[in-house]
Tab-separated table of C-alpha atoms in Angstrom:
chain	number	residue	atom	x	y	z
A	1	UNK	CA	0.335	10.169	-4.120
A	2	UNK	CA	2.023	11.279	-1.134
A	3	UNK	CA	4.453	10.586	1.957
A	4	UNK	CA	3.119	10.408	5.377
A	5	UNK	CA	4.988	9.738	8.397
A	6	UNK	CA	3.165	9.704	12.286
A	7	UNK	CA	5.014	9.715	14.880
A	8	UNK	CA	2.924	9.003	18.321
A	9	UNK	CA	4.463	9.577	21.761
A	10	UNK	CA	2.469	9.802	24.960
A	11	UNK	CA	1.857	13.418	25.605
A	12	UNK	CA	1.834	14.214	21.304
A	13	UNK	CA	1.034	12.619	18.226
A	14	UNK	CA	3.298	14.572	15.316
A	15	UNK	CA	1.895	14.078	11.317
A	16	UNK	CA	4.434	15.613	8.850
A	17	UNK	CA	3.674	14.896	4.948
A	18	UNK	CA	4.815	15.950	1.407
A	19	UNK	CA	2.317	18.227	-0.744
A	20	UNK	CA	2.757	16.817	-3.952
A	21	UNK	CA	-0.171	15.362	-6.016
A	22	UNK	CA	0.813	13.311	-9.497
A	23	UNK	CA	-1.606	12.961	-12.300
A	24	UNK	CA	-0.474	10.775	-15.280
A	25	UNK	CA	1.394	13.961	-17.465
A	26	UNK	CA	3.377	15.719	-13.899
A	27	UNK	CA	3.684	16.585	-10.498
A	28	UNK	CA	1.797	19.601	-8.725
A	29	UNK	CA	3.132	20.413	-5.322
A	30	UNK	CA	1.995	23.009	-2.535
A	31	UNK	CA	-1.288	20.911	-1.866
A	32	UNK	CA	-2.108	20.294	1.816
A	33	UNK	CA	-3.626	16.691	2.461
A	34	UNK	CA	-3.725	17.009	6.279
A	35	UNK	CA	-7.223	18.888	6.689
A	36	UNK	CA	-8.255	19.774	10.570
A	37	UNK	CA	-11.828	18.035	11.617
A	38	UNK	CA	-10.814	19.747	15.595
A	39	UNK	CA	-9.114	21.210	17.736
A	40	UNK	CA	-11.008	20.158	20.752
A	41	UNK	CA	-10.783	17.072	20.395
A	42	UNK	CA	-7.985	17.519	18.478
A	43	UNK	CA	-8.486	15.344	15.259
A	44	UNK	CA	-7.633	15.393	11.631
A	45	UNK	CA	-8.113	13.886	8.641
A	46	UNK	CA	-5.313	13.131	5.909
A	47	UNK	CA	-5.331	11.434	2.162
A	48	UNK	CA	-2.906	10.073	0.477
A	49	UNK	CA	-2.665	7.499	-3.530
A	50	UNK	CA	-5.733	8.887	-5.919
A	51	UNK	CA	-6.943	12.445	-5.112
A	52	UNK	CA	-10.010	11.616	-6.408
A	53	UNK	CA	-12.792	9.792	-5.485
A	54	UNK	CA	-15.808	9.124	-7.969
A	55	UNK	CA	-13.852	12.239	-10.098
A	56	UNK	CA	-14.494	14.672	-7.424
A	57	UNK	CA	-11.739	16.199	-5.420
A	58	UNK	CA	-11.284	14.323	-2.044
A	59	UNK	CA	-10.029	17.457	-0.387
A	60	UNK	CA	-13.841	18.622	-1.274
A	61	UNK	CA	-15.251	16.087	-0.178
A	62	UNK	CA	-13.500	16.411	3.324
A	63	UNK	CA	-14.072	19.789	4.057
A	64	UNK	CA	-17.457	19.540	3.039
A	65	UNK	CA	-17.935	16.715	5.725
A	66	UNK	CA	-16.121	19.181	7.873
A	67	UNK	CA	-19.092	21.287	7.709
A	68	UNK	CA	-21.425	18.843	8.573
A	69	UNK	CA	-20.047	17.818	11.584
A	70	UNK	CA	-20.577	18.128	15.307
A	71	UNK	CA	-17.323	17.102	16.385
A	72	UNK	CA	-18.400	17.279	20.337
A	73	UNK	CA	-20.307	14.390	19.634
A	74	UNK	CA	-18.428	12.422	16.810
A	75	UNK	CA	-15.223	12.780	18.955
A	76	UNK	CA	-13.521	9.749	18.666
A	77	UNK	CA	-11.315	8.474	15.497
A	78	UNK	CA	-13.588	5.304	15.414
A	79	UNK	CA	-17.109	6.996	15.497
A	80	UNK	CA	-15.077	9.339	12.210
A	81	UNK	CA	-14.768	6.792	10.342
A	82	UNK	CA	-18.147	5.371	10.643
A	83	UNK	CA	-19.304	8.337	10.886
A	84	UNK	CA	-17.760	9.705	7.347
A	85	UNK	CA	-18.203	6.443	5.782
A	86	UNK	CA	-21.746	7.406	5.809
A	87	UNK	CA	-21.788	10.335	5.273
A	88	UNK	CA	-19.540	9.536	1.492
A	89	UNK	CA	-22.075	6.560	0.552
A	90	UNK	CA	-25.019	9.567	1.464
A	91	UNK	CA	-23.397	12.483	-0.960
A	92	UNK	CA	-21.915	10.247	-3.665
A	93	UNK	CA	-23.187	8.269	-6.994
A	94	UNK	CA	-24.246	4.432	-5.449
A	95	UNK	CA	-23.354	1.882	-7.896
A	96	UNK	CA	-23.023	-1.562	-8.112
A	97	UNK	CA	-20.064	-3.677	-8.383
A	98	UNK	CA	-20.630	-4.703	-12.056
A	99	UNK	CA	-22.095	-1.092	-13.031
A	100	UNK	CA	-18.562	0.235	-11.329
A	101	UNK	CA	-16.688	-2.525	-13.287
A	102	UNK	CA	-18.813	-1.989	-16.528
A	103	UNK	CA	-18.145	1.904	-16.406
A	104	UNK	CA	-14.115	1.394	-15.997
A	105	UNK	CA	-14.055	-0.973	-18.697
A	106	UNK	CA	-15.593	1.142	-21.153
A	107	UNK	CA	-13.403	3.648	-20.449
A	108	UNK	CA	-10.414	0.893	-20.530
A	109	UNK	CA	-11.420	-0.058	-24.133
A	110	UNK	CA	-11.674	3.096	-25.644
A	111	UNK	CA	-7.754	3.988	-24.858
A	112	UNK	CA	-7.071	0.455	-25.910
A	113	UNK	CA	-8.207	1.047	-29.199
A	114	UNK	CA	-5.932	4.306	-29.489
A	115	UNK	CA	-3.081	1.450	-29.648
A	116	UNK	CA	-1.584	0.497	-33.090
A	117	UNK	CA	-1.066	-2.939	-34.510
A	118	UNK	CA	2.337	-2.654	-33.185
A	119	UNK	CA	1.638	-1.905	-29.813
A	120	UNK	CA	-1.332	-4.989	-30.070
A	121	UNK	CA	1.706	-7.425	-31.190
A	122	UNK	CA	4.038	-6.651	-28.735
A	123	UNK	CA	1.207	-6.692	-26.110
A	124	UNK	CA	0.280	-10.625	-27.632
A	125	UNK	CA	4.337	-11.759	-27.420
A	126	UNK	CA	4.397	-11.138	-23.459
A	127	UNK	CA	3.436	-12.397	-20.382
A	128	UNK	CA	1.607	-9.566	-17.930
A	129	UNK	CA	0.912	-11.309	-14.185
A	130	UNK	CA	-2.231	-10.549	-12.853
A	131	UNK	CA	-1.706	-8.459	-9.737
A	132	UNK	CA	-5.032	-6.892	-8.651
A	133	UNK	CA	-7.325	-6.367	-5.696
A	134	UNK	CA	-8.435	-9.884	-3.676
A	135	UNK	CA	-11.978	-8.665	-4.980
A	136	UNK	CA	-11.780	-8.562	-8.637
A	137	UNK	CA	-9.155	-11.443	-8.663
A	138	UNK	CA	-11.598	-13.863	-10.194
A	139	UNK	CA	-12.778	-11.739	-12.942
A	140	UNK	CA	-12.396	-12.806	-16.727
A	141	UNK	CA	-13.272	-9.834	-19.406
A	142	UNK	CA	-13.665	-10.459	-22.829
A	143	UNK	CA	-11.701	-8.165	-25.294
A	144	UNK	CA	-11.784	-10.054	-28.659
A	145	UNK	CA	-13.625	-6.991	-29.943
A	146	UNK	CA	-10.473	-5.024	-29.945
A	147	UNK	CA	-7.789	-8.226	-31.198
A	148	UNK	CA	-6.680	-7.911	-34.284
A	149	UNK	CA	-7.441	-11.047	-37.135
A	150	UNK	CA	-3.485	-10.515	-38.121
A	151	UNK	CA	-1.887	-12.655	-35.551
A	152	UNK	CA	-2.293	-16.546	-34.474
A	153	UNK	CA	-4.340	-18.159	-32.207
A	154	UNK	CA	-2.247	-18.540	-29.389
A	155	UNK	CA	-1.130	-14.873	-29.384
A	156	UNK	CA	-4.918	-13.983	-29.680
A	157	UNK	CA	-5.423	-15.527	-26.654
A	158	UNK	CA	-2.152	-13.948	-24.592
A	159	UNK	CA	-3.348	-10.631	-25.992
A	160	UNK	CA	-6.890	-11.177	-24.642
A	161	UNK	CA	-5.038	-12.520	-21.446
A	162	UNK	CA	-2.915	-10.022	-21.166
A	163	UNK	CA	-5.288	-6.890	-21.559
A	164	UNK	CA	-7.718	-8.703	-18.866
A	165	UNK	CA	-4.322	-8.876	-16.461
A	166	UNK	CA	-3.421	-4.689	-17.067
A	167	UNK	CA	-7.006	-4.052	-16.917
A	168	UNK	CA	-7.860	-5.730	-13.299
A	169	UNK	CA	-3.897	-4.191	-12.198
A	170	UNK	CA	-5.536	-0.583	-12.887
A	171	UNK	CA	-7.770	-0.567	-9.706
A	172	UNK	CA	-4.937	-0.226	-7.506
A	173	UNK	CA	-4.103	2.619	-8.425
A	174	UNK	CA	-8.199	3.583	-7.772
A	175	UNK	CA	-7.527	3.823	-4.032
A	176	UNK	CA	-7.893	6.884	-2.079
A	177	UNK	CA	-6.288	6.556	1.229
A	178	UNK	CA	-7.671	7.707	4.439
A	179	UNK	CA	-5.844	8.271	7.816
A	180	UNK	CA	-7.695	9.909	10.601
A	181	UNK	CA	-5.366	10.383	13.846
A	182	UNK	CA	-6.888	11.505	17.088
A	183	UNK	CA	-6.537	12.049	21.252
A	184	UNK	CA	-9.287	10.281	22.923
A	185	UNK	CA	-10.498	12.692	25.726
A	186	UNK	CA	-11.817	9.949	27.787
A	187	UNK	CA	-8.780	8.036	28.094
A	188	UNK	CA	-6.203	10.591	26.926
A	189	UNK	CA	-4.503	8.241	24.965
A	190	UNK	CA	-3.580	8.985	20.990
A	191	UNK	CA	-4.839	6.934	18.339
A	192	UNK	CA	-5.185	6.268	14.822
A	193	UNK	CA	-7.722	4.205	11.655
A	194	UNK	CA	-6.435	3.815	8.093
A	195	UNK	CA	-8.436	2.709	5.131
A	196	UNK	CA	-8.494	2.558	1.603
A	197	UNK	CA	-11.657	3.980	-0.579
A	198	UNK	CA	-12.088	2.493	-3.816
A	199	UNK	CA	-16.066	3.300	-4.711
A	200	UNK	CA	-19.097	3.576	-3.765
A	201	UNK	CA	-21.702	0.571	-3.348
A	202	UNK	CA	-25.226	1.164	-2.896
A	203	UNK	CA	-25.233	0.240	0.774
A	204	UNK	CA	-21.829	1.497	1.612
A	205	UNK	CA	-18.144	2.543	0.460
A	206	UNK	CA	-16.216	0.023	-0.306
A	207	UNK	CA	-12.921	-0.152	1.422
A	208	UNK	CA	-10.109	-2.495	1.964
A	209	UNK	CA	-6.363	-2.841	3.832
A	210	UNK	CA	-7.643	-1.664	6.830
A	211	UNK	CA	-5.512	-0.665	9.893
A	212	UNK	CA	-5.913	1.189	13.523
A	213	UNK	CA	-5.186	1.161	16.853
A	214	UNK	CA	-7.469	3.609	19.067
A	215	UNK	CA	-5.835	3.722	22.469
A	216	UNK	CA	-2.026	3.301	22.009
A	217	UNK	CA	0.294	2.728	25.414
A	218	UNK	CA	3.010	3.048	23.640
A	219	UNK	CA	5.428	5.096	21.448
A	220	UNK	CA	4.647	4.283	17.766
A	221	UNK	CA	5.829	5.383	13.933
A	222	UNK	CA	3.358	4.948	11.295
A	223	UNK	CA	4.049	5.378	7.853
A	224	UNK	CA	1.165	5.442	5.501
A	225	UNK	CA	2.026	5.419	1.731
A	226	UNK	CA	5.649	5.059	-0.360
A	227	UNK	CA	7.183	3.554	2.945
A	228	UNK	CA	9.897	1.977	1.214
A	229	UNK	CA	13.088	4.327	2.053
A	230	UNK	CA	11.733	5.594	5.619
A	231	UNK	CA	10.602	2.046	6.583
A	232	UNK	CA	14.047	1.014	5.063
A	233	UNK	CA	15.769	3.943	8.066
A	234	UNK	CA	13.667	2.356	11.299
A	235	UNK	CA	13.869	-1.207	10.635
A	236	UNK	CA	17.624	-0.673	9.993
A	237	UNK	CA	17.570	-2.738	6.922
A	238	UNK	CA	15.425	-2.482	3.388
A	239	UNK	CA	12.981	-4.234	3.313
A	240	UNK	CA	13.279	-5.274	-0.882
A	241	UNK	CA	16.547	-6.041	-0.272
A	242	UNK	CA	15.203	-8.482	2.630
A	243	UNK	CA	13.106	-10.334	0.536
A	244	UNK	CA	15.050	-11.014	-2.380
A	245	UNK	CA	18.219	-12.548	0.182
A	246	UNK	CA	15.256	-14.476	1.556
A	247	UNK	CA	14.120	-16.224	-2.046
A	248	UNK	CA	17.827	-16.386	-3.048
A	249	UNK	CA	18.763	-18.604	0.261
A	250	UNK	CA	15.673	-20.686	-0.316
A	251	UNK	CA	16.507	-20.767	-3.925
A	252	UNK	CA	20.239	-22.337	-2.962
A	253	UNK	CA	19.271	-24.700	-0.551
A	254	UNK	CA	17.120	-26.369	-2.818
A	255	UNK	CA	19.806	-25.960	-5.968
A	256	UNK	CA	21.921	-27.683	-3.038
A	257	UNK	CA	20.164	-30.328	-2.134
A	258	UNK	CA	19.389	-31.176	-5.849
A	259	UNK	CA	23.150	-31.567	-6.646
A	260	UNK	CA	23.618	-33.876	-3.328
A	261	UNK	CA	21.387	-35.713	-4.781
A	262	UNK	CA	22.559	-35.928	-8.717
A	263	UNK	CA	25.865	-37.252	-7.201
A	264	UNK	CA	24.319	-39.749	-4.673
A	265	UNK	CA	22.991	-40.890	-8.006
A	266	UNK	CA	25.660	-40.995	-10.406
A	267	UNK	CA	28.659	-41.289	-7.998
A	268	UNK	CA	27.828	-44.000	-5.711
A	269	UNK	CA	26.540	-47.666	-5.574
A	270	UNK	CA	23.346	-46.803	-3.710
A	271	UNK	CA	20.293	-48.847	-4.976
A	272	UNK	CA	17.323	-47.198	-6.589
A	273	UNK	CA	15.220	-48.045	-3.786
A	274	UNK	CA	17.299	-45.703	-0.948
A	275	UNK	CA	17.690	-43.221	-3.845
A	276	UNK	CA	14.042	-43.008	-3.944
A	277	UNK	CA	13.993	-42.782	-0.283
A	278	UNK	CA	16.361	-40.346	-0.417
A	279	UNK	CA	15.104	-38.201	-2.875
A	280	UNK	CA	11.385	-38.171	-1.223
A	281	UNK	CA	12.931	-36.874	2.034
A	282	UNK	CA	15.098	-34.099	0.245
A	283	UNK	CA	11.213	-33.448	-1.439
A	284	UNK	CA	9.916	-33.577	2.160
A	285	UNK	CA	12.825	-31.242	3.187
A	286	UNK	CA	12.504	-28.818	0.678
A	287	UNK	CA	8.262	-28.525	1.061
A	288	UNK	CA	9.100	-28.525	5.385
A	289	UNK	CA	12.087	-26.327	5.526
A	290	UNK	CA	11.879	-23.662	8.408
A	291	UNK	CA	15.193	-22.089	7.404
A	292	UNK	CA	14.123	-19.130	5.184
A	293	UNK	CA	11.130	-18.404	8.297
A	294	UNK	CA	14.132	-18.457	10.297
A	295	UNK	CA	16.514	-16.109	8.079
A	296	UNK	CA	13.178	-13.564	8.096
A	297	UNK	CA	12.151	-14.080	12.104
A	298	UNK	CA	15.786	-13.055	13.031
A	299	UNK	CA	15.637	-10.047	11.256
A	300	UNK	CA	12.672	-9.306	12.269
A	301	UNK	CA	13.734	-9.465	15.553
A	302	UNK	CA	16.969	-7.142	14.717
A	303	UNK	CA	14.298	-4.682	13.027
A	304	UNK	CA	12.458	-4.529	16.566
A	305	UNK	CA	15.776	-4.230	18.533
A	306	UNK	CA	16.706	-1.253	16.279
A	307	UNK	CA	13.175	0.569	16.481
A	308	UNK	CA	13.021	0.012	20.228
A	309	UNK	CA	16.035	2.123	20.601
A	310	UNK	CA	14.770	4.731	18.421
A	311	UNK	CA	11.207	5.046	19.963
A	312	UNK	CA	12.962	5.394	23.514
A	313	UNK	CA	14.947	8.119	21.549
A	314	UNK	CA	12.146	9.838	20.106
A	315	UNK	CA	10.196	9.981	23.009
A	316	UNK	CA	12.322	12.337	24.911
A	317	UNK	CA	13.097	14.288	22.066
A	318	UNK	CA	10.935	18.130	21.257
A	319	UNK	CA	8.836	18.081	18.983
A	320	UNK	CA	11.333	20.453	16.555
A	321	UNK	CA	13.643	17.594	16.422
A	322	UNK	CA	11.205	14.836	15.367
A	323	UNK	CA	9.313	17.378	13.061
A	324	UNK	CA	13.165	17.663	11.285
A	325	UNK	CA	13.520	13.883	11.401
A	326	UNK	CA	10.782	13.521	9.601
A	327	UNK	CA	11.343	15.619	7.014
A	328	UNK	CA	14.797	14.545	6.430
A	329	UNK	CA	13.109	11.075	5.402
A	330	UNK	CA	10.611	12.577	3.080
A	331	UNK	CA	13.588	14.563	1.406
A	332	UNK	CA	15.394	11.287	0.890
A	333	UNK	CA	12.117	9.806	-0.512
A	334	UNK	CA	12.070	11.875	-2.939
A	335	UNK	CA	15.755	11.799	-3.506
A	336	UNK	CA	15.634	8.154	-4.256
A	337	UNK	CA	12.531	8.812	-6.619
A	338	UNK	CA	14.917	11.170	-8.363
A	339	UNK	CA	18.141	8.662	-8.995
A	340	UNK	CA	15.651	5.688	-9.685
A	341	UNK	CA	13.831	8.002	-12.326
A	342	UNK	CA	10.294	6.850	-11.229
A	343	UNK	CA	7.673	9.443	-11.227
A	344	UNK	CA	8.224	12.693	-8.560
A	345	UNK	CA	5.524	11.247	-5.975
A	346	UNK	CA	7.283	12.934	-3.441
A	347	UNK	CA	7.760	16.923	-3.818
A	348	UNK	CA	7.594	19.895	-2.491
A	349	UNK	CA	7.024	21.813	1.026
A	350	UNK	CA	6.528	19.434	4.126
A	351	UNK	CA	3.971	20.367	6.713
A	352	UNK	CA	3.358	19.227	9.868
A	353	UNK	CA	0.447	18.602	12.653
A	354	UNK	CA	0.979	18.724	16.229
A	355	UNK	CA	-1.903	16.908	18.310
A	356	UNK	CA	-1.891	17.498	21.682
A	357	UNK	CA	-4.415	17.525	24.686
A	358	UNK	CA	-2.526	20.352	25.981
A	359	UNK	CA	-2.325	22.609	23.202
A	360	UNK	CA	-5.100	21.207	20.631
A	361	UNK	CA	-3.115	21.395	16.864
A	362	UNK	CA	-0.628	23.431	16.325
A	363	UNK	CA	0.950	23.537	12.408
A	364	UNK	CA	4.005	24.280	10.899
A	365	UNK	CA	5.538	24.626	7.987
């Protein structure tokens, strides 16, 4: 994993990042994930969640493309992507969907059956939600051939439920981020085009939670990957904390309104006709109710107060300051990692990227 925070302003687009990579036993640190694809035009190329693709380094895989590259003529941050896209589905194994699926279920079952009967009953007594990628969320696996015969029915069937639900969750963590950030020449504007990598079908890589914007006008702060505490900083407000004030008030309204109603009922003389009435409306009420889109529109609209005021900050200020900004946030990323005890996915030196037409890339440390 890593941290990365862009900052674009008209005249220089500033890319500042963490150099930690996590496997599943520790952290390493002091590995650079901002590679250079040019100078003239000044481009580059950074990665960020699983440092592998297809078990081969991504890092390798990059400056390898790097090689292969006439960056006169793929000089854009759109014609990259295409352009590397291609080049990935070219040099890497093609499978297909179920041969990809097939492969990491295999691999799935054999750790399963390193569990114990414990671990199998404790696995059948709860409830795991199925949180996965849109693509696989319709997939049902079987795994009756590692379910033990020493519990009941129903838990047989949570169990089987269960492993399908941590099973299909797994491929998140399968993506390998891409952010390629760029000057267009021709308009001498800064841009940028985000993806996620997750493997490679026989006709192309498959990607998803794609973002860009080639030819910005404007000041802008991208942060691509654990955005929680720095998003948290810009938008004045955390964004966690936002949703969970957001369900609560919806929660109470409705709580409300059903207590109005239980004493309409039991404290009044009002016929069961107007009761129904009445309770279909508060129904209507509750299903219609604009007050929690509201709640979030009006912070919203604080959040863009609060970053307007920093951008017109930011773009005045040298490129020292923001490059010390910016690490400041990554620090306290990793900070909070530290109190919350969650794994060190933040660590080590930062590094930064300079693009500019004027002075191509300039790095420092």
């Amino acid at each position: 994993m890593t941290c990365i925070i862009t900052i674009f302003t008209p005249d220089k687009t500033i890319i500042s990042e963490d150099s930690a990579v996590s496997s599943n036993t520790r952290t390493y640190t002091g590995v650079e994930k901002t590679i250079i694809l040019s100078n003239d035009p000044p481009m580059t190329m950074s990665y960020y969640g699983n440092s592998d693709f297809d078990n081969i380094p991504v890092e390798n895989i990059i400056s390898e493309y790097v090689k292969h590259t006439d960056f006169k003529i793929v000089n854009t941050v759109d014609k990259v992507k295409k352009d590397f896209l291609n080049y990935v589905n070219k040099v890497m194994p093609q499978e297909s969907i179920d041969e990809y699926l097939q492969r990491k279920l295999i691999s799935f079952k054999e750790e399963c059956r390193g569990f114990s009967d414990t671990d199998m009953k404790y696995y059948s007594l709860i409830n795991f939600e199925k949180t996965t990628l849109p693509l696989f969320e319709d997939y049902e696996f079987d795994f009756s051939d590692l379910i033990p015969d020493n519990i009941t029915s129903n838990e047989k069937v949570r169990l089987n439920r269960n492993l399908n639900n941590i099973f299909l969750s797994l491929f998140s963590d399968e993506l390998c981020g891409i952010v390629i950030v760029g000057v267009n020449k021709k308009t001498m504007k800064n841009g940028y085009t985000n993806f996620e990598m997750l493997f490679n079908l026989k006709n192309n890589v498959l990607i998803c939670n794609e973002n860009e914007e080639l030819h910005m006008n404007k000041s802008r702060i991208k942060v691509f990957a654990q955005n929680d505490v720095i998003n948290g900083f810009f938008n004045d407000i955390d964004g966690e904390l936002l949703s969970i004030i957001s369900q609560n008030l919806q929660e109470y309204i409705n709580e409300t309104l059903k207590i109005l109603f239980s004493n309409l009922e039991y404290k009044t003389n009002i016929s069961k006709e107007d009761l129904r009435k009445i309770n279909d409306e508060i129904n209507h009420v509750q299903e219609n109710s604009m007050i929690k889109e509201e709640f979030e529109n009006s912070i919203k609209n604080l959040e863009n107060n609060n970053m307007e005021n920093i951008l017109n900050e930011i773009e005045i200020m040298p490129k020292c300051e923001i490059m010390k900004m910016n690490e400041t946030l990554i620090n306290l990323t990793r900070l909070k990692r530290i109190i919350t005890s969650e794994p060190m996915t933040v660590d080590g030196n930062v590094s930064h990227h300079v693009l500019s037409l004027k002075n191509g890339i300039e790095k420092f440390y």
